[in-house]
Short mmCIF file of C-alpha atoms (C1' of nucleotides) and ligand atoms in Angstrom, two decimals:
data_model
loop_
_atom_site.label_atom_id
_atom_site.label_comp_id
_atom_site.label_asym_id
_atom_site.label_seq_id
_atom_site.Cartn_x
_atom_site.Cartn_y
_atom_site.Cartn_z
CA MET A 1 16.62 8.38 -20.00
CA HIS A 2 17.55 7.14 -16.53
CA LYS A 3 20.66 5.45 -17.46
CA GLU A 4 23.13 8.09 -16.76
CA HIS A 5 23.00 7.90 -13.08
CA THR A 6 25.93 6.69 -11.21
CA LEU A 7 24.65 4.40 -8.33
CA THR A 8 26.20 4.38 -4.98
CA LYS A 9 27.35 1.37 -3.68
CA ASN A 10 24.22 0.52 -1.63
CA GLN A 11 22.15 1.74 -4.54
CA GLN A 12 23.95 -0.60 -6.75
CA ILE A 13 23.74 -3.79 -4.74
CA ILE A 14 20.00 -3.33 -4.27
CA PHE A 15 19.33 -2.46 -7.84
CA ASP A 16 21.13 -5.48 -9.12
CA LEU A 17 19.18 -7.91 -6.71
CA ILE A 18 15.94 -6.28 -7.92
CA ASP A 19 16.87 -6.57 -11.56
CA LYS A 20 17.91 -10.13 -11.39
CA SER A 21 14.37 -11.02 -9.42
CA PRO A 22 11.85 -12.54 -11.63
CA GLU A 23 9.47 -11.07 -9.35
CA PRO A 24 8.69 -7.96 -7.45
CA MET A 25 10.63 -7.67 -4.33
CA LYS A 26 9.61 -6.76 -0.57
CA ALA A 27 11.98 -4.49 1.25
CA TYR A 28 12.46 -6.73 3.85
CA SER A 29 13.18 -9.63 1.55
CA ILE A 30 15.68 -7.40 -0.05
CA LEU A 31 17.13 -6.70 3.32
CA PHE A 32 17.69 -10.27 4.18
CA ASN A 33 19.30 -11.00 0.61
CA VAL A 34 21.56 -8.08 1.11
CA GLN A 35 22.93 -8.62 4.65
CA LYS A 36 25.81 -10.65 3.70
CA LYS A 37 26.97 -7.87 1.54
CA GLY A 38 27.06 -5.46 4.56
CA ILE A 39 23.47 -3.60 4.55
CA LYS A 40 22.09 -4.40 7.87
CA ALA A 41 19.14 -2.00 8.60
CA PRO A 42 16.01 -1.36 7.04
CA LEU A 43 16.74 2.21 6.45
CA GLN A 44 19.63 1.50 4.17
CA VAL A 45 17.15 -0.43 2.18
CA TYR A 46 14.48 2.27 2.06
CA ARG A 47 16.98 4.86 1.28
CA ALA A 48 18.44 3.19 -1.69
CA LEU A 49 14.87 2.28 -2.77
CA ASP A 50 13.70 5.84 -2.55
CA LYS A 51 16.53 6.85 -4.70
CA LEU A 52 16.17 4.23 -7.09
CA VAL A 53 12.39 5.08 -7.47
CA GLU A 54 13.29 8.59 -8.03
CA ILE A 55 15.66 8.02 -10.84
CA GLY A 56 13.16 5.63 -12.15
CA LYS A 57 15.47 2.56 -12.38
CA ILE A 58 12.88 0.84 -10.21
CA HIS A 59 8.97 0.97 -9.56
CA LYS A 60 6.99 0.38 -6.42
CA ILE A 61 3.83 -1.82 -6.96
CA GLU A 62 1.65 0.04 -4.47
CA SER A 63 -1.04 -2.68 -4.13
CA ARG A 64 1.54 -5.09 -3.23
CA ASN A 65 4.29 -3.12 -1.22
CA ALA A 66 7.12 -4.46 -3.78
CA PHE A 67 9.48 -3.17 -6.06
CA ILE A 68 10.30 -4.24 -9.63
CA ALA A 69 13.17 -3.09 -11.97
CA CYS A 70 11.91 -0.81 -14.89
CA HIS A 71 11.97 -2.65 -18.07
CA ASN A 72 10.29 -0.52 -20.25
CA SER A 73 12.75 1.65 -22.42
CA SER A 74 10.02 3.80 -23.18
CA CYS A 75 9.29 4.77 -19.61
CA GLN A 76 10.31 8.43 -20.13
CA VAL A 77 8.80 9.77 -17.41
CA ALA A 78 9.69 7.72 -14.32
CA LYS A 79 6.52 8.14 -12.48
CA ALA A 80 4.13 7.48 -15.28
CA THR A 81 3.80 3.50 -14.72
CA ALA A 82 1.39 0.82 -15.59
CA PHE A 83 1.36 -2.73 -14.60
CA SER A 84 -0.59 -5.90 -15.00
CA ILE A 85 -0.92 -8.18 -11.92
CA CYS A 86 -2.01 -11.79 -11.94
CA GLU A 87 -4.36 -12.36 -9.18
CA ILE A 88 -3.42 -15.97 -8.71
CA CYS A 89 0.37 -16.39 -9.24
CA GLU A 90 1.23 -12.49 -8.55
CA LYS A 91 3.24 -12.20 -11.75
CA VAL A 92 3.67 -8.47 -12.56
CA THR A 93 4.39 -7.13 -15.90
CA GLU A 94 5.20 -3.61 -16.80
CA ILE A 95 2.89 -2.40 -19.58
CA SER A 96 4.66 -0.51 -22.45
CA SER A 97 1.85 0.52 -24.71
CA ALA A 98 2.38 3.76 -26.56
CA GLY A 99 -1.17 4.14 -26.89
CA LEU A 100 -2.05 3.63 -23.12
CA SER A 101 0.52 6.24 -22.10
CA LYS A 102 -0.51 8.73 -24.63
CA TYR A 103 -4.08 8.28 -23.52
CA LEU A 104 -3.45 8.65 -19.98
CA ALA A 105 -0.85 11.66 -20.51
CA ASN A 106 -3.63 13.38 -22.42
CA PHE A 107 -6.52 12.69 -19.93
CA LYS A 108 -8.22 15.56 -19.00
CA ASP A 109 -10.64 15.53 -15.83
CA LYS A 110 -13.50 17.36 -15.38
CA ASP A 111 -11.65 20.60 -14.44
CA GLY A 112 -9.57 20.24 -17.55
CA MET A 113 -6.48 19.11 -15.78
CA LYS A 114 -4.09 16.89 -16.93
CA TYR A 115 -1.63 14.81 -15.11
CA SER A 116 1.67 13.53 -16.36
CA LYS A 117 2.25 11.21 -13.37
CA TYR A 118 0.17 8.25 -12.70
CA ASN A 119 0.20 4.67 -11.45
CA LEU A 120 -2.08 2.11 -13.23
CA GLU A 121 -2.16 -1.42 -11.91
CA PHE A 122 -4.38 -3.82 -13.87
CA PHE A 123 -5.72 -7.18 -12.10
CA GLY A 124 -6.48 -10.30 -14.11
CA LEU A 125 -4.86 -13.63 -14.81
CA CYS A 126 -1.92 -14.26 -16.61
CA LYS A 127 -1.67 -16.36 -19.74
CA LYS A 128 -0.49 -19.15 -17.53
CA CYS A 129 -3.09 -18.96 -14.80
CA ARG A 130 -5.76 -18.62 -17.35
CA THR A 131 -5.63 -22.12 -18.88
CA MET B 1 -25.40 -1.35 -7.80
CA HIS B 2 -23.86 -2.00 -4.55
CA LYS B 3 -26.58 -0.33 -2.38
CA GLU B 4 -28.38 -3.28 -1.55
CA HIS B 5 -26.07 -4.70 1.07
CA THR B 6 -27.21 -4.58 4.67
CA LEU B 7 -24.21 -3.21 6.72
CA THR B 8 -23.50 -5.02 10.10
CA LYS B 9 -23.05 -2.70 13.02
CA ASN B 10 -19.38 -2.26 12.79
CA GLN B 11 -19.46 -2.05 9.20
CA GLN B 12 -22.15 0.76 9.32
CA ILE B 13 -20.24 2.70 12.00
CA ILE B 14 -16.94 2.72 9.92
CA PHE B 15 -18.59 3.31 6.72
CA ASP B 16 -20.50 6.50 8.14
CA LEU B 17 -17.10 7.76 9.42
CA ILE B 18 -15.26 7.29 6.13
CA ASP B 19 -18.43 8.77 4.28
CA LYS B 20 -18.44 11.93 6.17
CA SER B 21 -14.79 12.50 6.26
CA PRO B 22 -13.81 15.21 3.41
CA GLU B 23 -10.78 13.11 2.99
CA PRO B 24 -9.43 9.47 2.96
CA MET B 25 -9.10 7.94 6.34
CA LYS B 26 -6.26 5.75 7.49
CA ALA B 27 -7.24 2.51 9.15
CA TYR B 28 -5.73 3.69 13.03
CA SER B 29 -7.18 7.09 12.40
CA ILE B 30 -10.52 5.51 12.03
CA LEU B 31 -9.97 3.13 15.11
CA PHE B 32 -9.25 6.17 17.21
CA ASN B 33 -12.36 7.78 16.06
CA VAL B 34 -14.64 4.61 16.62
CA GLN B 35 -13.18 3.55 19.86
CA LYS B 36 -16.09 5.48 21.75
CA LYS B 37 -18.49 3.38 19.95
CA GLY B 38 -16.96 0.22 21.14
CA ILE B 39 -14.72 -0.86 18.30
CA LYS B 40 -11.35 -1.43 20.23
CA ALA B 41 -8.98 -3.37 18.08
CA PRO B 42 -7.45 -2.86 14.62
CA LEU B 43 -8.80 -6.18 13.32
CA GLN B 44 -12.23 -5.01 13.98
CA VAL B 45 -11.57 -2.03 11.87
CA TYR B 46 -9.50 -4.00 8.95
CA ARG B 47 -12.57 -6.60 8.74
CA ALA B 48 -14.96 -4.02 8.16
CA LEU B 49 -12.84 -2.14 5.77
CA ASP B 50 -12.10 -5.40 3.87
CA LYS B 51 -15.85 -6.18 3.48
CA LEU B 52 -16.82 -2.58 2.58
CA VAL B 53 -13.94 -2.58 -0.23
CA GLU B 54 -15.52 -5.72 -1.42
CA ILE B 55 -18.89 -4.51 -2.04
CA GLY B 56 -17.61 -1.44 -3.28
CA LYS B 57 -18.95 1.13 -0.59
CA ILE B 58 -15.33 2.37 -0.09
CA HIS B 59 -12.08 2.06 -2.15
CA LYS B 60 -8.56 1.79 -1.06
CA ILE B 61 -6.19 4.70 -2.13
CA GLU B 62 -3.21 2.21 -2.44
CA SER B 63 -0.42 4.78 -2.43
CA ARG B 64 -1.51 6.11 0.75
CA ASN B 65 -2.99 3.52 2.49
CA ALA B 66 -6.05 5.16 3.30
CA PHE B 67 -10.05 4.73 2.38
CA ILE B 68 -12.31 6.79 0.66
CA ALA B 69 -16.06 6.30 0.26
CA CYS B 70 -17.33 5.59 -3.05
CA HIS B 71 -19.09 8.59 -4.65
CA ASN B 72 -19.32 7.70 -8.27
CA SER B 73 -22.74 6.27 -9.05
CA SER B 74 -21.51 4.93 -12.49
CA CYS B 75 -18.91 2.92 -10.49
CA GLN B 76 -20.64 -0.41 -11.55
CA VAL B 77 -17.23 -2.74 -11.30
CA ALA B 78 -16.35 -2.27 -7.65
CA LYS B 79 -12.51 -2.72 -8.43
CA ALA B 80 -12.34 -0.53 -11.25
CA THR B 81 -11.23 2.59 -9.66
CA ALA B 82 -9.67 5.82 -10.79
CA PHE B 83 -8.42 8.91 -8.64
CA SER B 84 -6.67 11.97 -8.80
CA ILE B 85 -4.16 12.96 -5.99
CA CYS B 86 -2.97 16.32 -5.21
CA GLU B 87 0.76 16.12 -4.34
CA ILE B 88 0.83 19.18 -2.06
CA CYS B 89 -2.57 19.07 -0.05
CA GLU B 90 -3.25 15.52 -0.43
CA LYS B 91 -6.76 15.99 -1.72
CA VAL B 92 -8.06 12.85 -3.47
CA THR B 93 -11.02 12.78 -6.09
CA GLU B 94 -12.68 9.93 -7.62
CA ILE B 95 -12.59 10.16 -11.20
CA SER B 96 -15.80 9.25 -13.00
CA SER B 97 -15.21 9.46 -16.69
CA ALA B 98 -17.12 7.09 -18.80
CA GLY B 99 -14.44 7.79 -21.71
CA LEU B 100 -11.49 6.64 -19.24
CA SER B 101 -13.34 3.65 -17.70
CA LYS B 102 -14.37 2.48 -21.15
CA TYR B 103 -10.85 2.89 -22.43
CA LEU B 104 -9.26 0.97 -19.65
CA ALA B 105 -12.02 -1.72 -19.46
CA ASN B 106 -11.32 -2.26 -23.45
CA PHE B 107 -7.46 -2.01 -23.16
CA LYS B 108 -5.62 -4.88 -24.35
CA ASP B 109 -2.12 -5.86 -23.40
CA LYS B 110 0.38 -7.45 -25.72
CA ASP B 111 -1.15 -10.86 -25.29
CA GLY B 112 -4.46 -9.47 -26.12
CA MET B 113 -5.61 -9.73 -22.37
CA LYS B 114 -8.25 -7.51 -21.31
CA TYR B 115 -8.82 -6.30 -17.67
CA SER B 116 -11.73 -5.58 -15.56
CA LYS B 117 -10.26 -4.45 -12.56
CA TYR B 118 -7.69 -1.75 -12.36
CA ASN B 119 -6.78 0.79 -10.02
CA LEU B 120 -5.43 4.16 -11.46
CA GLU B 121 -4.12 6.86 -9.47
CA PHE B 122 -3.02 10.18 -11.12
CA PHE B 123 -0.81 12.64 -9.23
CA GLY B 124 -0.65 16.31 -9.88
CA LEU B 125 -1.72 19.67 -8.46
CA CYS B 126 -5.58 20.35 -7.32
CA LYS B 127 -7.37 23.39 -8.47
CA LYS B 128 -6.79 25.21 -5.38
CA CYS B 129 -2.97 24.41 -5.14
CA ARG B 130 -2.27 25.31 -8.79
CA THR B 131 -2.97 28.95 -8.22
"C1'" DT C 1 -38.26 -25.79 15.04
"C1'" DT C 2 -34.02 -27.48 14.78
"C1'" DA C 3 -29.94 -28.29 12.84
"C1'" DC C 4 -26.43 -26.58 9.74
"C1'" DA C 5 -23.56 -23.63 7.41
"C1'" DT C 6 -21.75 -18.98 6.84
"C1'" DA C 7 -20.49 -14.74 8.38
"C1'" DG C 8 -19.14 -11.62 11.75
"C1'" DT C 9 -17.28 -10.46 16.54
"C1'" DG C 10 -14.03 -9.78 20.55
"C1'" DT C 11 -9.73 -10.42 22.14
"C1'" DT C 12 -4.78 -10.99 22.44
"C1'" DA C 13 -0.52 -11.45 20.27
"C1'" DT C 14 2.37 -10.59 16.55
"C1'" DA C 15 4.07 -9.84 11.88
"C1'" DT C 16 5.26 -6.54 8.35
"C1'" DT C 17 6.24 -2.32 6.44
"C1'" DA C 18 8.29 2.30 7.09
"C1'" DT C 19 10.28 6.32 9.58
"C1'" DA C 20 12.76 9.42 13.17
"C1'" DA C 21 16.96 11.36 14.88
"C1'" DC C 22 21.53 11.71 14.95
"C1'" DA C 23 26.53 11.38 14.20
"C1'" DA C 24 29.91 10.33 10.84
"C1'" DT C 25 31.60 10.10 6.06
"C1'" DT C 26 31.70 10.70 1.17
"C1'" DT C 27 31.08 13.22 -2.97
"C1'" DA C 28 30.93 17.20 -6.05
"C1'" DA C 29 31.31 21.86 -6.68
"C1'" DA C 30 32.38 26.62 -6.02
"C1'" DT D 1 40.30 23.86 -0.10
"C1'" DT D 2 36.31 24.65 2.00
"C1'" DT D 3 31.70 24.25 1.91
"C1'" DA D 4 27.20 22.24 0.86
"C1'" DA D 5 24.85 18.25 -0.34
"C1'" DA D 6 24.31 13.70 -0.52
"C1'" DT D 7 24.99 9.23 1.50
"C1'" DT D 8 25.92 6.18 5.34
"C1'" DG D 9 25.53 3.73 9.79
"C1'" DT D 10 22.88 2.85 13.91
"C1'" DT D 11 19.58 2.51 17.36
"C1'" DA D 12 14.92 3.04 18.58
"C1'" DT D 13 10.34 3.45 17.17
"C1'" DA D 14 6.03 4.45 14.40
"C1'" DA D 15 2.47 2.94 11.39
"C1'" DT D 16 0.22 -0.72 8.90
"C1'" DA D 17 -1.79 -5.33 8.81
"C1'" DT D 18 -2.70 -10.25 9.85
"C1'" DA D 19 -2.61 -14.72 12.69
"C1'" DA D 20 -5.16 -17.90 15.95
"C1'" DC D 21 -8.94 -18.94 18.57
"C1'" DA D 22 -13.28 -18.99 20.93
"C1'" DC D 23 -17.61 -17.21 20.70
"C1'" DT D 24 -22.06 -15.04 18.70
"C1'" DA D 25 -25.49 -13.79 15.28
"C1'" DT D 26 -27.81 -14.76 10.96
"C1'" DG D 27 -29.71 -17.12 7.25
"C1'" DT D 28 -31.40 -21.36 5.13
"C1'" DA D 29 -33.21 -25.88 4.82
"C1'" DA D 30 -34.91 -30.12 6.35
ZN1 ZN E 1 9.38 1.64 -16.17
ZN1 ZN E 2 -0.70 -15.94 -13.07
ZN1 ZN E 3 -16.12 4.21 -6.63
ZN1 ZN E 4 -4.08 20.52 -3.36
#
DNA sequence: TTACATAGTGTTATATTATAACAATTTAAA
DNA sequence: TTTAAATTGTTATAATATAACACTATGTAA
């Protein structure tokens, strides 16, 4: 769905870094990690992040101000996202549940309004931290 | 549920301000508005906000870095919240849907894990902006 | 009441996250 | 090819949030 975009140099560098990261990355951590590749200023990072979010290659974890690569092939609508976040180790996992996305996409508020875009963040303990 | 807490002076001042506001308020806007009441530093605001969030009197709209008073009497679990956000006028409404909260509270991820805390933000157009 | 623990306050300084403004360059159409 | 749109590089600054420390109020229990 969002694979057709040709990324620019900065976008590719930043996407690769986030994609390889086992955890969500913060903007200034990204900046630090790409300085050796010639990206020197916060704005260069934020502009790439904005674009990557827009085309759905990455998502922003709003409660953490951090960015994670999309690993959800069923993530058709770039801005309909769901995550689980461990409150101890901060592990973040993108949830790909057809049932959940269907429920949320079909949810109607009091006025009968539907919303195709949403962001859902579940908080709890991951498998490892539960034991 | 969360009405029993006795607020301290700073907490009460800040809660009253947010509660009267027709829209979510940002921390430094709150600061500006309470300076005449003797609250002079960001930390005084953030500490009150933290406490008010913790006891469920207000919620943080994560995608907007703003705070709104809880007007959802069925908001039993302080940290299980849902909002609709208008992408044009930025109107924010707390959603109180028994069906939705039940669905989310009972949602199980791939590992069968349930989450009692969550934050859901729907994005779309409000009634006024739709016309 | 007195001691103690807990929570809240006031203050200064600083850290972290994000955008404004402007000039230059690249890219992709028309 | 020329023109518009997107991207880049750069400096400066705005907006959001926390660290550290000394002090004060409040509640609980001996
Ligand atoms: Zn995704
Ligand atoms: Zn964990
Ligand atoms: Zn509420
Ligand atoms: Zn609106």
